């Protein structure tokens, strides 16, 4: 038996990262698949009549070891990858795809599931059991169990091809991010850049034994550069490099991968009897249909567009007045927006950053969770980790009982993909009377501490941390019986509610007073700055809303129709962006070729859900505001009906139980200053 397929002999059964070698993974996956198959065989060969317990429950608890190996391996492939791990991923993905199909296309197993499903009305199940039964039945019917043998074989081919192509897509996007560096040696080229950004670029150059400064496409380097660099040509160079990822006709080109993924998804949906991939996906979402998503998106677009056009005209006039710019380009947007924001609100990220030391902001998130939900985060060195920069915590409740294990990984490095995300190493569930507690992680890419400064966050990074921490709370407070319904295992357009609602606390003086203290003097952030943060929250909200909607509409463009006739990605994107375009098109750039959210990260036909969840979060936070942002009664209702319930019941039912009514978009429009 491999180290990965036994019960880990560690504190709280946490992953023994330091003892796992890359060569352990492939044999462990093979063994894990064999063990999971044996569990499935036992269900199929059981001669007793199929019951909820011996079929549906048994199926949900099966594959535990394989799930743990997968979560460890694929989480590391995102946060700490290398060539060897990527190679193993390419070998393992088809095996997992095959195994998944072995289950969903297993006729004898489906017959047992169907036998239980057909007697659903007489089984006297509770709401969670009813949801599990529906979900298990659909996991077969929606994945080909009712297909003829030849169509099942075709489905297997499609799934195998999809898993390999998606992996290739993300590897290419990462390779393109890492392949670009802008090496500057002239100090004049740094004009406008924050001191911390310059220091980080200097230290990167030194680590490569080079003079000067090196800037990359990693967010902590890229975002400050295009926001503050005075040199327009260099901003252009960076912006074009970022927008050209996967679109350069080189070995990392993703154009064919994008077309292939879209076509395979469409073919798969058609095989299963759905009009398009979006119809297939949205059947299992709150939105339910592409028509409803488009109606929701276009309705919001109609409200945001007049504001966006007005804001863009103001920005254009401002850039012309300031620097004589006749035509605003994409590489000008962040730069002049920041300048205009400074002028209107006298608010500058660089002024704010000293008040947002990473450790203090994290502590603020912890205190917020303590005040709302009675959670206590205790740092520990007794838990193994995959990189020295990872921090580990035991999360306990008021009676000192373990609630979860929490990992936090904050800085960019080679082998870690861009962006920020929450993930899990072990799910929460109840079995044999024992409530197994979850192991949850958040991964971000914030500016590293330097020789002279700790890690200081922009306000945007503060909200990012609270956002991911909201997802983490959804995992940490999970309290369901079955692993597949636990934590963030909810409809995709509901999953962003716990994360997005947490961002609201970042704008409240009462919450800011907990963590926004100057890293040198300890002085609390001045209230006039807090007021400016609040005032500026809806700055250019029309443009921001339109941008977000444009991504969702592009997603629906790829997945809500037959993509067979799309041959030119650039031309297709131009058409999709027509209703939301503000800046002139950049010929060298495409979005889809590095749009990992929809081509690898699970958001296909689901990008709209960010905006959908904003409607929920604005409406939910108004309830907190009415009663007090740390009101225990509201917090308990949120914990008991949303955070702990996972996917055990329809999300709208859970939401109404918390709020007493369905959400209304008015709260979002009010918050955004659009009404």
XYZ file of C-alpha atoms in Angstrom:
675
model
C 0.000 0.000 0.000
C 1.210 3.508 -0.799
C 1.501 6.379 1.675
C -1.423 7.942 -0.214
C -3.820 4.991 0.096
C -3.607 4.347 3.835
C -5.111 6.331 6.684
C -2.601 9.154 7.190
C -0.804 8.738 10.492
C -0.890 12.499 11.120
C -2.591 15.029 13.382
C -6.304 15.171 12.410
C -5.552 12.866 9.459
C -4.081 15.818 7.506
C -2.184 15.273 4.240
C 1.467 14.226 4.869
C 2.784 16.552 2.121
C 6.486 16.371 3.011
C 6.504 12.567 2.825
C 4.809 12.311 -0.585
C 7.117 11.963 -3.591
C 6.012 12.612 -7.150
C 6.589 8.943 -8.022
C 3.992 7.960 -5.380
C 1.095 9.493 -7.309
C 0.605 7.224 -10.334
C 0.674 3.933 -8.350
C -1.592 5.534 -5.724
C -4.129 6.582 -8.363
C -4.100 3.075 -9.861
C -4.580 1.526 -6.401
C -7.212 4.147 -5.439
C -9.209 3.425 -8.594
C -9.021 -0.341 -7.887
C -10.243 0.182 -4.300
C -13.117 2.414 -5.486
C -14.055 -0.145 -8.177
C -14.176 -2.865 -5.502
C -16.606 -0.727 -3.475
C -18.804 -0.245 -6.558
C -18.675 -3.990 -7.313
C -19.803 -4.731 -3.751
C -22.870 -2.505 -4.263
C -23.677 -4.152 -7.610
C -23.152 -7.731 -6.337
C -25.179 -7.243 -3.161
C -28.042 -9.750 -3.550
C -30.368 -7.920 -1.185
C -33.074 -5.741 -2.749
C -31.759 -2.224 -3.541
C -32.465 0.234 -0.701
C -31.530 3.839 -0.060
C -28.868 2.653 2.443
C -27.238 -0.195 0.488
C -27.240 1.641 -2.845
C -27.510 5.437 -2.664
C -25.701 5.973 0.656
C -23.104 3.302 -0.098
C -22.395 4.951 -3.441
C -21.906 8.375 -1.864
C -19.442 7.092 0.721
C -17.476 5.074 -1.863
C -14.193 6.266 -3.392
C -13.034 8.122 -0.269
C -9.351 7.206 -0.739
C -9.396 8.068 -4.443
C -11.046 11.433 -3.658
C -8.317 12.297 -1.162
C -5.501 11.379 -3.561
C -7.197 13.450 -6.298
C -7.701 16.492 -4.079
C -4.064 16.460 -2.914
C -2.654 15.927 -6.388
C -4.824 18.363 -8.360
C -4.593 21.066 -5.698
C -0.810 20.844 -5.950
C -1.041 20.899 -9.741
C -2.584 24.375 -9.299
C -0.529 25.704 -6.374
C 2.854 23.958 -6.578
C 3.243 22.280 -9.951
C 6.271 21.316 -12.027
C 6.934 19.467 -15.294
C 6.793 16.093 -13.566
C 3.413 16.777 -11.904
C 2.003 18.112 -15.189
C 3.151 14.953 -16.964
C 1.493 12.776 -14.299
C -1.702 14.866 -14.667
C -1.772 14.062 -18.385
C -1.418 10.332 -17.593
C -3.901 10.283 -14.740
C -6.724 12.392 -16.216
C -7.803 9.812 -18.826
C -7.726 7.073 -16.127
C -10.033 9.149 -13.905
C -12.268 10.007 -16.833
C -12.531 6.293 -17.683
C -13.267 5.398 -14.068
C -15.944 8.081 -13.820
C -17.547 6.672 -16.966
C -17.212 3.120 -15.611
C -19.540 4.226 -12.818
C -22.064 6.341 -14.720
C -22.257 3.864 -17.610
C -22.495 0.773 -15.367
C -25.897 -0.639 -16.374
C -26.247 -2.951 -13.344
C -25.430 -0.146 -10.924
C -27.837 2.233 -12.662
C -30.573 -0.422 -12.502
C -30.179 -0.503 -8.706
C -30.167 3.316 -8.431
C -33.244 3.500 -10.674
C -35.026 0.848 -8.597
C -34.599 3.024 -5.501
C -35.485 6.208 -7.427
C -38.696 4.667 -8.764
C -39.979 4.030 -5.215
C -38.976 7.505 -3.986
C -42.532 8.466 -3.001
C -42.871 5.598 -0.516
C -39.420 5.808 1.102
C -40.178 8.492 3.693
C -36.846 10.268 3.109
C -35.772 13.523 4.768
C -34.937 16.549 2.561
C -31.191 15.757 2.472
C -31.808 12.110 1.525
C -34.302 13.197 -1.157
C -31.713 15.569 -2.631
C -29.040 12.850 -2.570
C -31.334 10.375 -4.339
C -32.229 12.936 -7.030
C -28.586 13.882 -7.450
C -27.402 10.263 -7.740
C -30.105 9.404 -10.260
C -29.291 12.494 -12.334
C -25.549 11.818 -12.149
C -26.351 8.686 -14.184
C -29.113 9.964 -16.460
C -27.240 13.219 -17.198
C -24.065 11.290 -17.961
C -25.315 8.705 -20.389
C -26.797 5.840 -18.363
C -29.889 5.766 -20.601
C -27.826 5.705 -23.821
C -27.370 2.729 -26.154
C -24.030 0.893 -25.958
C -22.561 2.550 -29.073
C -23.496 6.014 -27.764
C -21.980 5.175 -24.373
C -18.704 4.303 -26.116
C -18.856 7.624 -27.985
C -19.439 9.465 -24.681
C -16.357 7.813 -23.156
C -14.245 9.009 -26.091
C -15.560 12.569 -25.748
C -14.923 12.666 -21.984
C -11.396 11.340 -22.317
C -10.619 13.866 -25.038
C -12.172 16.705 -23.022
C -10.144 15.967 -19.905
C -6.869 15.876 -21.880
C -7.654 19.030 -23.887
C -8.688 21.040 -20.804
C -5.435 20.116 -19.066
C -3.450 21.126 -22.143
C -5.351 24.422 -22.228
C -4.406 25.361 -18.654
C -0.790 24.209 -19.053
C -0.448 26.447 -22.110
C -1.974 29.420 -20.282
C 0.456 28.946 -17.376
C 3.410 28.516 -19.735
C 2.483 31.747 -21.565
C 2.225 33.623 -18.240
C 5.668 32.406 -17.226
C 7.302 32.868 -20.625
C 6.948 36.666 -20.628
C 9.234 39.012 -18.727
C 9.826 42.710 -19.268
C 13.360 43.542 -18.195
C 13.955 47.280 -17.638
C 17.297 48.909 -16.928
C 16.399 52.584 -17.317
C 15.167 54.124 -14.062
C 13.020 56.661 -15.970
C 10.821 53.778 -17.151
C 9.691 53.240 -13.555
C 8.036 56.667 -13.264
C 4.687 56.458 -11.448
C 5.209 52.953 -10.080
C 4.716 52.294 -6.361
C 7.845 51.733 -4.319
C 6.774 48.202 -3.329
C 6.260 47.172 -6.960
C 9.701 48.534 -7.897
C 11.293 46.718 -4.965
C 9.640 43.411 -5.925
C 10.794 43.836 -9.559
C 14.317 44.588 -8.379
C 14.418 41.533 -6.183
C 13.156 39.337 -9.064
C 15.953 40.696 -11.285
C 18.508 40.010 -8.555
C 17.248 36.450 -8.159
C 18.038 36.003 -11.888
C 21.420 37.724 -11.427
C 20.365 40.626 -13.646
C 20.670 44.376 -13.333
C 17.567 46.567 -13.175
C 13.967 45.409 -12.748
C 11.869 42.533 -14.073
C 8.079 42.740 -14.477
C 5.913 39.702 -15.237
C 2.301 38.802 -16.053
C 1.716 37.543 -12.493
C -1.004 39.784 -11.030
C 1.051 41.417 -8.233
C 3.482 42.592 -10.908
C 1.119 43.157 -13.845
C -1.775 45.006 -12.149
C 0.337 47.755 -10.487
C 2.303 48.189 -13.718
C -0.694 48.882 -15.968
C -2.328 50.946 -13.205
C 0.567 53.254 -12.328
C 3.330 53.211 -14.974
C 3.549 56.604 -16.646
C 5.221 55.198 -19.760
C 2.309 54.499 -22.093
C 4.351 52.367 -24.517
C 5.442 50.040 -21.716
C 1.872 49.745 -20.430
C 0.893 48.829 -23.974
C 3.625 46.200 -24.155
C 2.474 44.602 -20.878
C -1.241 44.748 -21.757
C -0.733 43.233 -25.199
C 1.462 40.466 -23.755
C -1.232 39.646 -21.217
C -4.034 39.677 -23.781
C -2.046 37.557 -26.232
C -1.720 34.525 -23.949
C -2.521 31.413 -25.967
C -3.069 33.487 -29.120
C 0.422 33.683 -30.608
C 0.589 30.766 -33.048
C 3.424 29.226 -31.030
C 3.785 25.909 -29.182
C 1.474 27.200 -26.413
C -1.284 28.357 -28.747
C -4.755 27.577 -27.382
C -6.933 28.439 -30.383
C -7.477 24.849 -31.485
C -7.939 23.739 -27.865
C -10.709 26.327 -27.385
C -12.521 25.264 -30.562
C -12.094 21.611 -29.655
C -13.367 21.999 -26.075
C -16.440 23.990 -27.208
C -17.239 21.425 -29.937
C -16.711 18.396 -27.667
C -19.000 19.926 -25.028
C -21.671 20.585 -27.638
C -21.391 17.038 -29.041
C -21.632 15.629 -25.520
C -24.773 17.656 -24.760
C -26.394 16.575 -28.036
C -25.564 12.931 -27.349
C -27.338 13.267 -23.984
C -30.409 14.857 -25.590
C -29.777 18.530 -24.759
C -29.872 21.371 -27.284
C -26.491 22.803 -26.196
C -23.884 22.524 -23.437
C -25.530 25.510 -21.706
C -28.897 23.721 -21.636
C -27.173 20.697 -20.079
C -25.321 22.735 -17.432
C -28.138 25.111 -16.499
C -30.621 22.339 -15.775
C -28.655 21.986 -12.504
C -28.460 25.705 -11.638
C -30.769 28.226 -10.028
C -31.092 29.979 -13.412
C -32.328 26.748 -15.091
C -32.059 27.827 -18.753
C -29.895 29.834 -21.201
C -32.953 31.970 -21.978
C -33.227 32.999 -18.332
C -29.480 33.753 -18.117
C -29.612 35.908 -21.245
C -32.733 37.698 -20.062
C -31.107 38.338 -16.633
C -27.841 39.531 -18.288
C -29.514 41.747 -20.876
C -31.808 43.264 -18.261
C -28.791 44.224 -16.120
C -26.930 45.400 -19.229
C -29.811 47.734 -20.122
C -29.547 49.300 -16.643
C -25.724 49.465 -16.599
C -24.980 50.567 -20.164
C -26.125 54.213 -19.950
C -23.994 54.615 -16.802
C -21.041 52.832 -18.451
C -21.161 55.057 -21.564
C -21.337 58.161 -19.385
C -18.394 56.973 -17.242
C -16.350 56.131 -20.342
C -17.018 59.583 -21.819
C -15.878 61.168 -18.517
C -12.721 59.037 -18.490
C -11.979 59.915 -22.132
C -12.395 63.643 -21.462
C -10.201 63.368 -18.363
C -7.353 61.591 -20.234
C -7.520 64.185 -22.995
C -7.420 67.057 -20.536
C -4.589 65.505 -18.520
C -2.308 64.160 -21.254
C -3.871 65.073 -24.585
C -4.871 61.446 -25.250
C -7.208 61.459 -28.254
C -8.261 57.808 -28.101
C -8.392 55.762 -24.900
C -6.954 52.278 -25.400
C -7.237 49.193 -23.200
C -3.813 49.853 -21.656
C -5.021 53.314 -20.604
C -8.124 52.198 -18.713
C -6.657 51.232 -15.338
C -4.104 54.087 -15.440
C -6.544 56.954 -16.050
C -9.275 55.370 -13.884
C -6.828 55.359 -10.977
C -5.848 58.991 -11.699
C -9.494 60.075 -11.925
C -10.346 58.192 -8.736
C -7.490 59.967 -6.963
C -8.768 63.310 -8.234
C -12.418 62.698 -7.319
C -11.894 60.985 -3.975
C -8.296 61.901 -3.192
C -7.939 58.133 -2.761
C -4.870 56.248 -3.832
C -4.167 52.565 -3.246
C -0.653 53.518 -2.203
C -2.123 55.718 0.544
C -4.300 52.847 1.715
C -1.790 49.987 1.546
C 0.111 50.855 4.784
C -3.169 50.205 6.644
C -3.608 46.762 5.111
C -0.774 44.554 6.279
C -1.580 41.000 5.146
C -1.250 39.414 8.600
C -3.546 42.064 10.116
C -6.149 41.696 7.341
C -6.151 37.920 7.830
C -6.560 38.446 11.565
C -9.473 40.808 10.754
C -11.123 38.048 8.717
C -10.629 35.659 11.655
C -12.131 38.125 14.166
C -15.077 38.754 11.816
C -15.695 34.967 11.712
C -15.408 34.831 15.501
C -17.910 37.661 16.060
C -20.376 36.253 13.521
C -20.035 32.494 13.852
C -18.085 31.804 17.050
C -15.005 30.431 15.225
C -11.454 30.621 16.604
C -8.408 30.239 14.323
C -5.329 28.931 16.139
C -2.025 28.878 14.238
C -0.205 25.553 14.524
C 3.176 24.238 13.388
C 2.089 20.616 13.954
C 0.424 20.268 10.526
C 2.463 19.296 7.487
C 2.407 21.628 4.459
C 3.417 21.539 0.786
C 5.455 24.777 0.840
C 7.167 26.698 3.608
C 5.059 29.807 2.860
C 1.791 28.012 3.682
C 0.275 28.863 7.098
C -1.767 26.224 8.962
C -4.542 26.631 11.557
C -6.850 24.578 13.727
C -10.342 26.093 13.675
C -12.316 25.568 16.898
C -15.736 26.553 18.179
C -16.620 28.290 21.453
C -16.456 24.984 23.330
C -12.942 24.322 21.953
C -14.091 21.514 19.647
C -12.272 21.129 16.322
C -14.392 22.496 13.464
C -11.868 22.349 10.592
C -8.245 22.560 9.459
C -7.399 25.720 7.494
C -4.453 26.288 5.127
C -3.522 29.725 3.720
C -1.096 30.190 0.797
C -0.644 33.829 -0.199
C 2.324 34.559 -2.508
C 3.097 34.010 -6.199
C 5.873 31.614 -7.162
C 6.929 29.496 -10.098
C 4.526 26.598 -10.489
C 1.528 28.396 -8.996
C -1.247 29.603 -11.260
C -2.465 33.203 -11.195
C -5.591 34.313 -9.388
C -7.171 33.333 -6.082
C -9.255 30.325 -5.108
C -10.587 28.215 -2.241
C -10.279 24.455 -2.252
C -10.568 21.448 0.011
C -8.262 18.550 0.929
C -10.914 16.590 2.810
C -14.695 16.930 2.773
C -16.977 17.104 5.802
C -19.508 14.282 6.276
C -21.098 12.121 8.983
C -20.535 8.359 9.017
C -20.978 5.724 11.713
C -21.890 8.457 14.196
C -18.660 10.413 13.584
C -18.766 13.941 12.121
C -15.619 14.055 9.948
C -14.356 17.640 9.846
C -13.119 19.324 6.642
C -9.623 20.464 5.609
C -9.991 23.760 3.723
C -7.456 25.933 1.900
C -7.337 29.388 0.312
C -4.716 30.240 -2.304
C -3.950 33.817 -3.444
C -1.215 35.771 -5.231
C -0.388 38.835 -3.128
C 2.803 40.935 -3.107
C 5.515 39.238 -1.080
C 7.148 40.964 1.889
C 10.449 42.634 0.929
C 13.563 43.392 2.962
C 12.044 46.663 4.156
C 8.273 46.072 4.109
C 5.748 43.419 5.107
C 3.166 42.299 2.530
C 0.859 45.321 2.127
C -2.401 44.774 0.255
C -4.273 46.985 -2.155
C -7.916 47.446 -1.172
C -8.862 45.159 -4.059
C -6.647 42.452 -2.534
C -8.305 42.986 0.857
C -11.702 42.225 -0.704
C -10.154 39.237 -2.560
C -8.938 37.801 0.748
C -12.373 38.257 2.358
C -14.002 36.749 -0.760
C -11.933 33.558 -0.639
C -12.349 33.457 3.137
C -16.144 33.493 2.567
C -15.799 30.377 0.394
C -13.615 28.888 3.146
C -16.331 29.523 5.762
C -18.791 27.671 3.512
C -16.425 24.689 3.704
C -15.412 25.097 7.367
C -18.985 25.316 8.713
C -20.298 22.460 6.569
C -22.561 20.173 8.572
C -24.208 17.604 6.329
C -24.431 13.813 6.363
C -23.224 13.080 2.841
C -19.867 14.131 1.347
C -21.265 14.986 -2.089
C -23.702 17.537 -0.584
C -21.221 19.120 1.815
C -19.737 22.634 1.944
C -19.422 24.298 -1.460
C -21.131 21.353 -3.252
C -24.059 23.579 -4.201
C -25.551 24.910 -7.415
C -22.839 26.935 -9.103
C -24.845 30.155 -9.197
C -25.329 29.875 -5.421
C -21.702 29.122 -4.521
C -20.601 32.768 -4.779
C -23.112 34.027 -2.182
C -20.986 33.148 0.913
C -17.847 34.574 -0.719
C -19.317 37.777 -2.120
C -21.274 38.663 0.990
C -18.047 38.654 3.048
C -16.595 41.431 0.863
C -19.223 43.803 2.291
C -17.542 43.844 5.712
C -14.451 45.444 4.109
C -16.452 48.664 3.577
C -17.838 48.946 7.109
C -16.039 51.165 9.685
C -17.012 48.755 12.463
C -15.209 45.890 10.692
C -12.278 47.967 9.377
C -11.502 49.102 12.919
C -10.599 45.472 13.674
C -7.710 45.254 11.221
C -7.002 48.459 9.258
C -4.083 49.786 11.316
C -0.911 51.417 9.961
C 1.833 48.795 9.845
C 4.431 51.211 11.304
C 2.501 53.418 13.728
C -0.445 51.161 14.628
C -2.752 54.140 13.961
C -6.250 53.126 12.832
C -7.253 54.022 9.273
C -8.662 57.598 9.374
C -12.448 57.748 9.055
C -12.234 60.169 6.131
C -10.357 57.444 4.195
C -13.045 54.929 5.154
C -15.709 57.333 3.888
C -13.773 57.712 0.636
C -13.518 53.929 0.277
C -17.297 53.711 0.673
C -17.944 56.607 -1.724
C -15.576 55.193 -4.310
C -17.109 51.698 -4.083
C -19.541 52.543 -6.862
C -16.927 54.476 -8.904
C -17.218 53.325 -12.554
C -19.629 50.608 -11.437
C -21.455 50.878 -14.764
C -18.232 50.020 -16.639
C -17.369 47.255 -14.163
C -20.845 45.726 -14.502
C -20.653 45.879 -18.288
C -17.222 44.214 -18.253
C -18.466 41.382 -16.027
C -21.550 40.910 -18.200
C -19.360 40.810 -21.321
C -17.464 37.800 -19.919
C -20.728 36.037 -19.114
C -22.120 36.755 -22.579
C -18.926 35.431 -24.209
C -19.326 32.263 -22.123
C -22.939 31.868 -23.280
C -21.804 32.556 -26.845
C -19.416 29.591 -26.731
C -21.798 27.252 -24.942
C -25.359 28.325 -25.741
C -25.257 27.430 -29.443
C -23.698 24.979 -31.900
C -20.049 26.126 -32.142
C -19.249 23.954 -35.190
C -19.136 26.890 -37.603
C -16.765 28.987 -35.480
C -13.352 28.925 -37.105
C -11.979 32.358 -36.275
C -11.859 32.954 -32.524
C -11.064 36.630 -32.860
C -13.981 37.329 -35.211
C -16.322 35.360 -32.942
C -15.261 37.318 -29.854
C -15.684 40.648 -31.636
C -19.260 39.664 -32.455
C -19.975 38.530 -28.843
C -18.523 41.730 -27.367
C -20.395 44.056 -29.740
C -23.030 45.127 -27.194
C -20.524 45.692 -24.380
C -17.480 47.115 -26.146
C -16.027 50.410 -24.958
C -12.346 50.322 -25.986
C -11.014 49.815 -29.524
C -10.239 46.215 -30.421
C -6.612 45.014 -30.080
C -5.762 42.799 -33.055
C -3.035 40.832 -31.231
C -5.310 39.878 -28.325
C -8.020 37.310 -27.648
C -9.725 36.541 -24.383
C -10.899 32.967 -24.866
C -7.410 31.518 -25.305
C -6.566 32.186 -21.646
C -10.108 32.269 -20.213
C -9.338 29.456 -17.752
C -12.537 30.030 -15.772
C -14.681 28.657 -18.584
C -12.255 26.392 -20.467
C -10.761 24.608 -17.493
C -12.064 25.924 -14.178
C -15.649 24.692 -14.115
C -17.414 27.962 -15.000
C -18.545 26.949 -18.497
C -22.094 28.306 -18.933
C -21.721 29.629 -15.400
C -19.796 32.892 -15.593
C -23.067 34.831 -15.239
C -23.262 33.422 -11.700
C -20.908 36.091 -10.329
C -23.516 38.726 -11.135
C -26.379 36.418 -10.158
C -24.767 35.897 -6.749
C -24.201 39.668 -6.409
C -27.982 40.070 -6.466
C -28.176 37.515 -3.636
C -25.299 39.006 -1.639
C -26.510 42.626 -1.876
C -29.990 41.550 -0.789
C -28.608 39.390 2.048
C -26.240 42.077 3.317
C -29.082 44.615 3.478
C -30.590 42.262 6.086
C -27.361 42.403 8.124
C -27.290 46.201 7.783
C -30.868 46.485 9.054
C -30.027 44.529 12.219
C -26.312 45.355 12.673
C -23.374 43.880 10.744
C -22.352 41.669 13.684
C -25.911 40.789 14.724
C -25.847 37.256 16.152
C -29.444 36.435 15.219
C -28.898 37.193 11.514
C -25.460 35.529 11.571
C -26.954 32.351 13.067
C -29.699 32.313 10.434
C -27.026 32.675 7.735
C -24.912 29.906 9.293
C -27.825 27.517 9.878
C -29.602 28.009 6.543
C -26.776 28.783 4.110
C -23.251 27.985 5.332
C -23.858 24.682 7.106
C -26.456 23.268 4.726
C -24.284 22.792 1.608
C -26.344 21.413 -1.269
C -28.860 19.510 0.857
C -31.916 21.440 -0.353
C -32.844 23.695 -3.308
C -30.896 26.960 -2.849
C -33.902 29.240 -3.240
C -35.609 27.381 -0.371
C -32.517 27.859 1.821
C -32.269 31.524 0.858
C -35.931 32.219 1.648
C -35.557 30.473 5.013
C -32.677 32.820 5.827
C -34.160 36.024 4.403
C -37.891 35.432 4.624
C -38.354 36.313 0.939
C -36.866 35.884 -2.555
C -33.961 38.196 -3.413
C -34.694 41.406 -5.330
C -32.157 42.999 -7.734
C -32.929 46.468 -6.332
C -30.397 46.052 -3.492
C -27.603 45.430 -6.013
C -28.642 48.365 -8.203
C -28.772 50.617 -5.133
C -25.334 49.494 -3.959
C -23.890 50.017 -7.440
C -25.405 53.497 -7.666
C -27.318 52.438 -10.797
C -30.708 53.465 -9.372
